[in-house]
Amino acid sequence: MKYKEMRVRDCLSRIGGLDEALLDEVFKPIEGADEPFRYRNHMQYAIRDGRIGLLCAKSDELGEYDGRLIEYEIYEKIRRAAEEVFERAPTRLFDGFVLRGSERTKEVLAELVSSSDQPHEVVIRDAGDYISSTGLNDCIRNVCEGNGFKLNGLLFRISPNKASKRTRTGVRTTIEGVDHYDEIFCGKHLRVKAGSFFQVNTEQAEKLANKASEACQGAKVIYDLYCGCGTLGLAVKRKGQKLFGIEVVPEAVVSAKLNRSLALDEEEAAECDFVCKDVLKADLNSLIKSSKILPPDCIIIDPPRKGLDIGVVKKLLDIGAPDICYVSCDPATLARDLKMLTRDYRIREITPVDLFPNASHVETVVLMSRDKE
């Protein structure tokens, strides 16, 4: 953990140009994980010659790894059982296998992935025939039930290129059950649909939410940019606060709208609005000036690994919300963005959070205020 803490600080100093004296003042110790093993609620495996596992870096070959370090124990049991089916009935129909779920609700969502460029209806037909004839669905369901879990749904997705695989998009069909699982997050009931973003470490993500809630205390209006399925915004929102979320992935916005009803009472749900837009292209300032949306008191930003586009940074500076909470999964792009944001904002606190024990990645939460005093 110390390595990750120093990595974040080094990036902020070297790339972001933040003064060491400032870092001494605002930089907090890393928030470690209470349980550093078997923490991932989401695994994206590759399938190669009937084996299911993780690819080596910059390779298309499976590597060896100790599943106890990261994956839920139920996932290891499912993939071992699925491998037995593939060994008994070899196939090249599938090259990916995704498992998502919750140890709190004991629900699992399984998704087989194909990169085939054949007509979709043909691939879907062949996949369905294979699953039913081999009993692969029964196999996965039996493993879940034998270990106190429920298979909520078995899905099949055609993602013909690297971009669609990375973003979990493509042609998705439900073979059995439903396309979502339920989670309890910060005491609230949420629904996570296949394809939508949700942090892979539920317990550590709650620590992110707790830090973000500090920035939102006293805010009347909160913007949640890159809101995914609404997790962070709904977790920090309190009664009477307005929440406006923006997300470009349609499935995630559908989930966010459902989650406001699941997580909040009717009065609070009416205070939330989620829209499907690209943050870069959304003209927020014009909407504010035309009174179509209220100006924010606090903006939560949780962008992808590439960080913020320069256009988004300009939007944030132009809107000029009193407070910003920046949640980052890449210290380098965070440092780059802070170099621009600190033209108008004062950093109050920087806290690394170890969302990925036994891996190199680290999350960081930065709280900023517009006043520079």
Short mmCIF file of C-alpha atoms in Angstrom, two decimals:
data_model
loop_
_atom_site.label_atom_id
_atom_site.label_comp_id
_atom_site.label_asym_id
_atom_site.label_seq_id
_atom_site.Cartn_x
_atom_site.Cartn_y
_atom_site.Cartn_z
CA MET A 1 0.00 0.00 0.00
CA LYS A 2 2.87 2.35 0.74
CA TYR A 3 4.01 1.98 -2.86
CA LYS A 4 0.59 3.09 -4.14
CA GLU A 5 0.53 6.03 -1.76
CA MET A 6 3.95 7.18 -2.93
CA ARG A 7 2.99 6.64 -6.58
CA VAL A 8 0.01 8.98 -6.25
CA ARG A 9 2.08 11.60 -4.47
CA ASP A 10 4.90 11.36 -7.02
CA CYS A 11 2.49 11.88 -9.94
CA LEU A 12 0.88 14.88 -8.27
CA SER A 13 4.27 16.45 -7.66
CA ARG A 14 6.05 15.53 -10.90
CA ILE A 15 3.18 15.78 -13.43
CA GLY A 16 0.75 18.07 -11.62
CA GLY A 17 3.40 20.43 -10.32
CA LEU A 18 1.85 20.50 -6.84
CA ASP A 19 4.12 21.97 -4.22
CA GLU A 20 5.54 19.56 -1.62
CA ALA A 21 4.49 21.88 1.20
CA LEU A 22 0.90 21.78 -0.09
CA LEU A 23 1.01 17.98 -0.37
CA ASP A 24 2.30 17.74 3.22
CA GLU A 25 -0.79 19.68 4.26
CA VAL A 26 -3.55 18.02 2.21
CA PHE A 27 -2.29 14.49 1.46
CA LYS A 28 -3.90 11.84 3.68
CA PRO A 29 -2.73 8.24 4.31
CA ILE A 30 -4.09 5.62 1.93
CA GLU A 31 -7.37 3.96 2.93
CA GLY A 32 -6.46 0.27 3.02
CA ALA A 33 -8.82 -2.67 2.55
CA ASP A 34 -10.09 -4.52 5.61
CA GLU A 35 -10.29 -7.64 3.42
CA PRO A 36 -7.51 -7.66 0.79
CA PHE A 37 -8.41 -11.03 -0.74
CA ARG A 38 -11.31 -12.27 -2.90
CA TYR A 39 -12.78 -8.79 -3.22
CA ARG A 40 -13.67 -8.42 -6.93
CA ASN A 41 -17.39 -8.43 -7.69
CA HIS A 42 -16.66 -8.25 -11.45
CA MET A 43 -14.32 -10.52 -13.42
CA GLN A 44 -13.75 -10.44 -17.20
CA TYR A 45 -12.13 -13.70 -18.24
CA ALA A 46 -10.84 -14.89 -21.59
CA ILE A 47 -11.58 -18.36 -22.94
CA ARG A 48 -8.78 -20.10 -24.83
CA ASP A 49 -9.01 -23.77 -25.89
CA GLY A 50 -11.60 -24.48 -23.23
CA ARG A 51 -9.62 -22.84 -20.42
CA ILE A 52 -10.99 -19.79 -18.60
CA GLY A 53 -8.60 -17.24 -17.12
CA LEU A 54 -6.88 -13.88 -17.40
CA LEU A 55 -4.68 -12.78 -20.29
CA CYS A 56 -1.02 -11.96 -19.83
CA ALA A 57 -0.17 -8.28 -20.25
CA LYS A 58 -0.04 -7.26 -23.93
CA SER A 59 -0.74 -10.85 -24.97
CA ASP A 60 -3.57 -13.05 -26.18
CA GLU A 61 -2.36 -15.96 -24.08
CA LEU A 62 -3.74 -17.00 -20.71
CA GLY A 63 -1.41 -16.55 -17.76
CA GLU A 64 -1.23 -18.24 -14.40
CA TYR A 65 -2.66 -16.45 -11.38
CA ASP A 66 -3.87 -17.21 -7.88
CA GLY A 67 -7.63 -16.67 -7.85
CA ARG A 68 -7.61 -16.26 -4.08
CA LEU A 69 -5.93 -12.89 -4.48
CA ILE A 70 -8.78 -11.16 -6.28
CA GLU A 71 -11.86 -13.11 -7.39
CA TYR A 72 -14.87 -14.12 -5.33
CA GLU A 73 -14.62 -17.77 -4.32
CA ILE A 74 -17.91 -18.54 -6.08
CA TYR A 75 -16.42 -17.24 -9.35
CA GLU A 76 -13.51 -19.66 -9.13
CA LYS A 77 -15.94 -22.54 -8.62
CA ILE A 78 -18.11 -21.43 -11.56
CA ARG A 79 -15.24 -21.12 -14.01
CA ARG A 80 -13.81 -24.50 -12.97
CA ALA A 81 -17.20 -26.13 -13.56
CA ALA A 82 -17.60 -24.34 -16.92
CA GLU A 83 -14.14 -25.57 -17.98
CA GLU A 84 -15.33 -29.14 -17.37
CA VAL A 85 -18.20 -28.56 -19.79
CA PHE A 86 -15.83 -27.10 -22.42
CA GLU A 87 -13.50 -30.06 -21.96
CA ARG A 88 -16.38 -32.49 -22.48
CA ALA A 89 -17.82 -30.54 -25.44
CA PRO A 90 -15.05 -28.47 -27.10
CA THR A 91 -16.19 -25.32 -28.89
CA ARG A 92 -14.81 -22.12 -30.37
CA LEU A 93 -18.10 -20.28 -30.04
CA PHE A 94 -16.98 -18.30 -26.98
CA ASP A 95 -13.82 -16.36 -26.25
CA GLY A 96 -14.91 -14.45 -23.15
CA PHE A 97 -16.69 -15.09 -19.86
CA VAL A 98 -17.89 -12.35 -17.50
CA LEU A 99 -19.04 -12.88 -13.93
CA ARG A 100 -20.62 -10.14 -11.82
CA GLY A 101 -22.50 -10.31 -8.56
CA SER A 102 -22.84 -9.53 -4.89
CA GLU A 103 -21.76 -11.41 -1.80
CA ARG A 104 -24.28 -9.33 0.14
CA THR A 105 -27.37 -10.32 -1.87
CA LYS A 106 -25.89 -13.65 -3.02
CA GLU A 107 -26.76 -13.01 -6.67
CA VAL A 108 -24.60 -13.81 -9.73
CA LEU A 109 -24.82 -12.65 -13.34
CA ALA A 110 -22.92 -14.72 -15.93
CA GLU A 111 -22.23 -13.65 -19.51
CA LEU A 112 -20.61 -15.60 -22.34
CA VAL A 113 -18.90 -13.45 -24.99
CA SER A 114 -18.20 -14.07 -28.68
CA SER A 115 -16.14 -12.00 -31.12
CA SER A 116 -17.66 -13.73 -34.15
CA ASP A 117 -18.36 -11.62 -37.23
CA GLN A 118 -20.98 -14.08 -38.51
CA PRO A 119 -24.61 -12.86 -38.78
CA HIS A 120 -25.89 -12.18 -35.26
CA GLU A 121 -28.92 -14.43 -35.53
CA VAL A 122 -26.70 -17.37 -36.53
CA VAL A 123 -24.25 -16.84 -33.67
CA ILE A 124 -27.05 -16.44 -31.12
CA ARG A 125 -28.77 -19.59 -32.41
CA ASP A 126 -25.54 -21.63 -32.22
CA ALA A 127 -24.73 -20.32 -28.74
CA GLY A 128 -28.21 -21.17 -27.48
CA ASP A 129 -28.02 -24.67 -28.97
CA TYR A 130 -24.63 -25.28 -27.33
CA ILE A 131 -25.73 -24.03 -23.91
CA SER A 132 -28.92 -26.12 -23.87
CA SER A 133 -27.39 -29.30 -25.34
CA THR A 134 -24.40 -29.32 -22.96
CA GLY A 135 -26.33 -28.19 -19.87
CA LEU A 136 -23.89 -25.33 -19.33
CA ASN A 137 -26.67 -23.19 -17.83
CA ASP A 138 -27.66 -25.97 -15.42
CA CYS A 139 -24.01 -26.44 -14.49
CA ILE A 140 -23.54 -22.77 -13.55
CA ARG A 141 -26.88 -22.63 -11.74
CA ASN A 142 -26.11 -25.77 -9.71
CA VAL A 143 -22.72 -24.40 -8.62
CA CYS A 144 -24.39 -21.18 -7.47
CA GLU A 145 -27.18 -22.91 -5.58
CA GLY A 146 -24.78 -25.40 -4.02
CA ASN A 147 -22.83 -22.51 -2.52
CA GLY A 148 -25.72 -20.39 -1.27
CA PHE A 149 -25.94 -18.13 -4.34
CA LYS A 150 -28.57 -17.59 -7.02
CA LEU A 151 -27.85 -17.38 -10.75
CA ASN A 152 -29.84 -14.26 -11.58
CA GLY A 153 -29.20 -14.47 -15.29
CA LEU A 154 -27.14 -16.12 -18.02
CA LEU A 155 -26.44 -13.76 -20.92
CA PHE A 156 -24.74 -13.97 -24.30
CA ARG A 157 -22.99 -11.00 -25.90
CA ILE A 158 -21.46 -10.54 -29.35
CA SER A 159 -18.59 -8.03 -29.19
CA PRO A 160 -16.74 -8.24 -32.52
CA ASN A 161 -13.89 -5.82 -31.72
CA LYS A 162 -11.61 -4.74 -28.88
CA ALA A 163 -13.51 -1.49 -28.25
CA SER A 164 -16.84 -3.27 -27.72
CA LYS A 165 -15.19 -5.82 -25.44
CA ARG A 166 -13.51 -3.13 -23.37
CA THR A 167 -16.72 -1.14 -22.97
CA ARG A 168 -18.87 -4.27 -22.49
CA THR A 169 -21.08 -3.30 -25.43
CA GLY A 170 -22.31 -5.15 -28.51
CA VAL A 171 -25.35 -7.31 -29.19
CA ARG A 172 -26.55 -8.72 -25.86
CA THR A 173 -29.28 -11.32 -25.36
CA THR A 174 -30.64 -13.00 -22.24
CA ILE A 175 -30.45 -16.80 -22.40
CA GLU A 176 -31.98 -17.37 -18.99
CA GLY A 177 -33.25 -15.20 -16.13
CA VAL A 178 -32.69 -11.43 -16.09
CA ASP A 179 -29.92 -9.02 -17.15
CA HIS A 180 -29.11 -7.59 -13.72
CA TYR A 181 -28.21 -8.34 -10.12
CA ASP A 182 -29.00 -6.45 -6.94
CA GLU A 183 -26.49 -4.93 -4.53
CA ILE A 184 -26.60 -3.22 -1.14
CA PHE A 185 -24.34 -0.16 -1.23
CA CYS A 186 -24.01 2.33 1.63
CA GLY A 187 -27.17 0.80 3.06
CA LYS A 188 -29.14 1.44 -0.13
CA HIS A 189 -30.66 -1.08 -2.52
CA LEU A 190 -29.22 -0.77 -6.03
CA ARG A 191 -29.63 -2.71 -9.27
CA VAL A 192 -26.63 -3.29 -11.55
CA LYS A 193 -27.39 -4.12 -15.18
CA ALA A 194 -25.04 -5.99 -17.48
CA GLY A 195 -22.84 -3.49 -19.30
CA SER A 196 -23.16 -0.72 -16.71
CA PHE A 197 -20.25 0.49 -14.59
CA PHE A 198 -20.03 -0.40 -10.91
CA GLN A 199 -16.87 -0.31 -8.80
CA VAL A 200 -15.31 -3.78 -8.54
CA ASN A 201 -14.67 -3.60 -4.78
CA THR A 202 -17.94 -2.87 -2.99
CA GLU A 203 -16.50 -2.38 0.49
CA GLN A 204 -13.73 -0.03 -0.65
CA ALA A 205 -16.11 1.85 -2.95
CA GLU A 206 -18.13 2.71 0.14
CA LYS A 207 -15.03 4.47 1.48
CA LEU A 208 -14.91 6.49 -1.75
CA ALA A 209 -18.55 7.42 -1.22
CA ASN A 210 -17.90 8.47 2.37
CA LYS A 211 -15.14 10.82 1.23
CA ALA A 212 -17.34 12.21 -1.56
CA SER A 213 -20.16 12.85 0.90
CA GLU A 214 -17.85 15.23 2.78
CA ALA A 215 -17.75 17.47 -0.30
CA CYS A 216 -21.54 17.40 -0.64
CA GLN A 217 -22.47 18.36 2.90
CA GLY A 218 -24.58 21.49 2.81
CA ALA A 219 -25.01 21.38 -0.99
CA LYS A 220 -28.47 22.06 -2.34
CA VAL A 221 -27.68 20.83 -5.86
CA ILE A 222 -25.22 18.04 -6.74
CA TYR A 223 -24.02 17.16 -10.25
CA ASP A 224 -22.74 13.61 -10.73
CA LEU A 225 -20.77 13.52 -14.00
CA TYR A 226 -19.90 10.10 -15.48
CA CYS A 227 -22.52 8.82 -13.04
CA GLY A 228 -22.71 5.21 -14.29
CA CYS A 229 -25.70 3.50 -12.69
CA GLY A 230 -26.02 6.33 -10.17
CA THR A 231 -24.09 4.61 -7.39
CA LEU A 232 -22.00 7.47 -6.06
CA GLY A 233 -24.57 10.24 -6.39
CA LEU A 234 -27.34 8.22 -4.77
CA ALA A 235 -25.00 7.16 -1.96
CA VAL A 236 -24.06 10.74 -1.00
CA LYS A 237 -27.44 12.41 -1.60
CA ARG A 238 -29.43 13.45 1.44
CA LYS A 239 -33.10 14.43 1.70
CA GLY A 240 -33.74 17.85 0.21
CA GLN A 241 -30.68 17.79 -2.06
CA LYS A 242 -31.20 17.84 -5.85
CA LEU A 243 -29.14 15.33 -7.83
CA PHE A 244 -28.43 15.65 -11.57
CA GLY A 245 -26.48 12.78 -13.17
CA ILE A 246 -24.98 12.52 -16.66
CA GLU A 247 -23.79 9.31 -18.29
CA VAL A 248 -23.13 8.35 -21.93
CA VAL A 249 -23.92 4.61 -21.64
CA PRO A 250 -27.66 4.05 -22.18
CA GLU A 251 -27.85 0.86 -20.07
CA ALA A 252 -26.25 2.67 -17.15
CA VAL A 253 -28.77 5.53 -17.35
CA VAL A 254 -31.63 3.01 -17.34
CA SER A 255 -30.08 1.50 -14.20
CA ALA A 256 -29.63 4.91 -12.58
CA LYS A 257 -33.28 5.81 -13.11
CA LEU A 258 -34.37 2.49 -11.65
CA ASN A 259 -31.94 2.82 -8.74
CA ARG A 260 -33.34 6.16 -7.64
CA SER A 261 -36.67 4.38 -7.08
CA LEU A 262 -35.07 1.39 -5.35
CA ALA A 263 -32.69 3.36 -3.12
CA LEU A 264 -34.87 6.35 -2.19
CA ASP A 265 -38.40 7.05 -1.08
CA GLU A 266 -40.81 8.67 -3.54
CA GLU A 267 -40.10 12.21 -2.34
CA GLU A 268 -36.32 11.83 -2.59
CA ALA A 269 -36.51 10.01 -5.94
CA ALA A 270 -38.34 13.03 -7.37
CA GLU A 271 -35.30 15.14 -6.49
CA CYS A 272 -33.05 13.11 -8.86
CA ASP A 273 -32.69 13.30 -12.62
CA PHE A 274 -30.38 11.23 -14.85
CA VAL A 275 -29.78 11.95 -18.53
CA CYS A 276 -27.96 10.06 -21.28
CA LYS A 277 -25.43 12.52 -22.66
CA ASP A 278 -21.72 12.78 -23.38
CA VAL A 279 -20.30 15.04 -20.65
CA LEU A 280 -17.95 16.61 -23.21
CA LYS A 281 -20.81 17.53 -25.57
CA ALA A 282 -23.42 18.53 -23.00
CA ASP A 283 -23.84 22.33 -22.88
CA LEU A 284 -24.40 22.54 -19.14
CA ASN A 285 -23.73 26.24 -18.82
CA SER A 286 -26.39 27.11 -21.39
CA LEU A 287 -28.89 24.90 -19.57
CA ILE A 288 -28.04 26.64 -16.31
CA LYS A 289 -28.35 30.10 -17.83
CA SER A 290 -31.72 29.21 -19.37
CA SER A 291 -32.89 27.90 -15.96
CA LYS A 292 -33.53 24.42 -17.38
CA ILE A 293 -31.27 23.01 -14.65
CA LEU A 294 -30.17 24.54 -11.36
CA PRO A 295 -26.54 25.60 -10.89
CA PRO A 296 -24.55 23.10 -8.80
CA ASP A 297 -23.14 23.64 -5.32
CA CYS A 298 -20.97 20.53 -5.68
CA ILE A 299 -19.85 18.51 -8.72
CA ILE A 300 -18.73 14.89 -8.44
CA ILE A 301 -16.55 13.72 -11.34
CA ASP A 302 -15.57 10.08 -11.74
CA PRO A 303 -14.15 9.85 -15.28
CA PRO A 304 -12.66 6.82 -17.06
CA ARG A 305 -8.93 6.09 -16.86
CA LYS A 306 -8.07 8.67 -19.54
CA GLY A 307 -9.25 11.42 -17.20
CA LEU A 308 -10.98 14.61 -18.31
CA ASP A 309 -11.02 15.97 -21.83
CA ILE A 310 -9.75 19.55 -21.97
CA GLY A 311 -13.27 20.60 -22.97
CA VAL A 312 -14.68 19.11 -19.76
CA VAL A 313 -12.08 20.93 -17.66
CA LYS A 314 -13.11 24.20 -19.34
CA LYS A 315 -16.76 23.40 -18.58
CA LEU A 316 -15.98 22.87 -14.90
CA LEU A 317 -14.02 26.13 -14.67
CA ASP A 318 -16.77 27.97 -16.52
CA ILE A 319 -19.58 26.62 -14.31
CA GLY A 320 -17.56 27.44 -11.22
CA ALA A 321 -19.32 25.27 -8.64
CA PRO A 322 -18.22 26.06 -5.07
CA ASP A 323 -16.99 22.48 -4.51
CA ILE A 324 -15.68 19.62 -6.65
CA CYS A 325 -15.03 16.01 -5.69
CA TYR A 326 -12.74 14.30 -8.22
CA VAL A 327 -12.61 10.49 -8.03
CA SER A 328 -9.74 9.15 -10.15
CA CYS A 329 -8.53 5.68 -11.12
CA ASP A 330 -5.26 6.94 -12.66
CA PRO A 331 -2.83 9.16 -10.72
CA ALA A 332 -1.13 10.43 -13.89
CA THR A 333 -4.28 11.76 -15.57
CA LEU A 334 -5.51 13.07 -12.22
CA ALA A 335 -2.29 15.07 -11.82
CA ARG A 336 -2.61 16.47 -15.33
CA ASP A 337 -6.20 17.57 -14.71
CA LEU A 338 -5.47 19.08 -11.29
CA LYS A 339 -2.77 21.24 -12.87
CA MET A 340 -5.57 22.95 -14.82
CA LEU A 341 -8.31 22.88 -12.19
CA THR A 342 -6.11 24.47 -9.53
CA ARG A 343 -6.10 27.68 -11.55
CA ASP A 344 -9.47 28.36 -9.90
CA TYR A 345 -9.75 25.75 -7.17
CA ARG A 346 -7.97 25.13 -3.89
CA ILE A 347 -7.22 21.52 -2.96
CA ARG A 348 -8.56 20.73 0.50
CA GLU A 349 -7.79 17.05 0.74
CA ILE A 350 -6.26 14.19 -1.26
CA THR A 351 -6.94 10.61 -0.16
CA PRO A 352 -5.75 7.48 -2.01
CA VAL A 353 -8.04 4.47 -1.59
CA ASP A 354 -6.83 0.92 -2.25
CA LEU A 355 -9.71 -0.47 -4.31
CA PHE A 356 -7.46 -3.06 -5.93
CA PRO A 357 -5.45 -5.03 -3.33
CA ASN A 358 -2.83 -7.34 -4.85
CA ALA A 359 -2.87 -5.28 -8.06
CA SER A 360 -1.08 -2.09 -9.09
CA HIS A 361 -4.09 0.22 -9.59
CA VAL A 362 -5.21 2.77 -7.03
CA GLU A 363 -8.13 5.18 -6.70
CA THR A 364 -7.77 8.73 -5.37
CA VAL A 365 -10.38 11.14 -4.02
CA VAL A 366 -9.62 14.87 -4.23
CA LEU A 367 -11.81 17.47 -2.52
CA MET A 368 -11.56 20.99 -3.92
CA SER A 369 -13.16 24.36 -3.19
CA ARG A 370 -13.36 27.42 -5.40
CA ASP A 371 -12.15 29.82 -2.72
CA LYS A 372 -8.36 30.12 -2.67
CA GLU A 373 -7.93 31.40 0.84
#
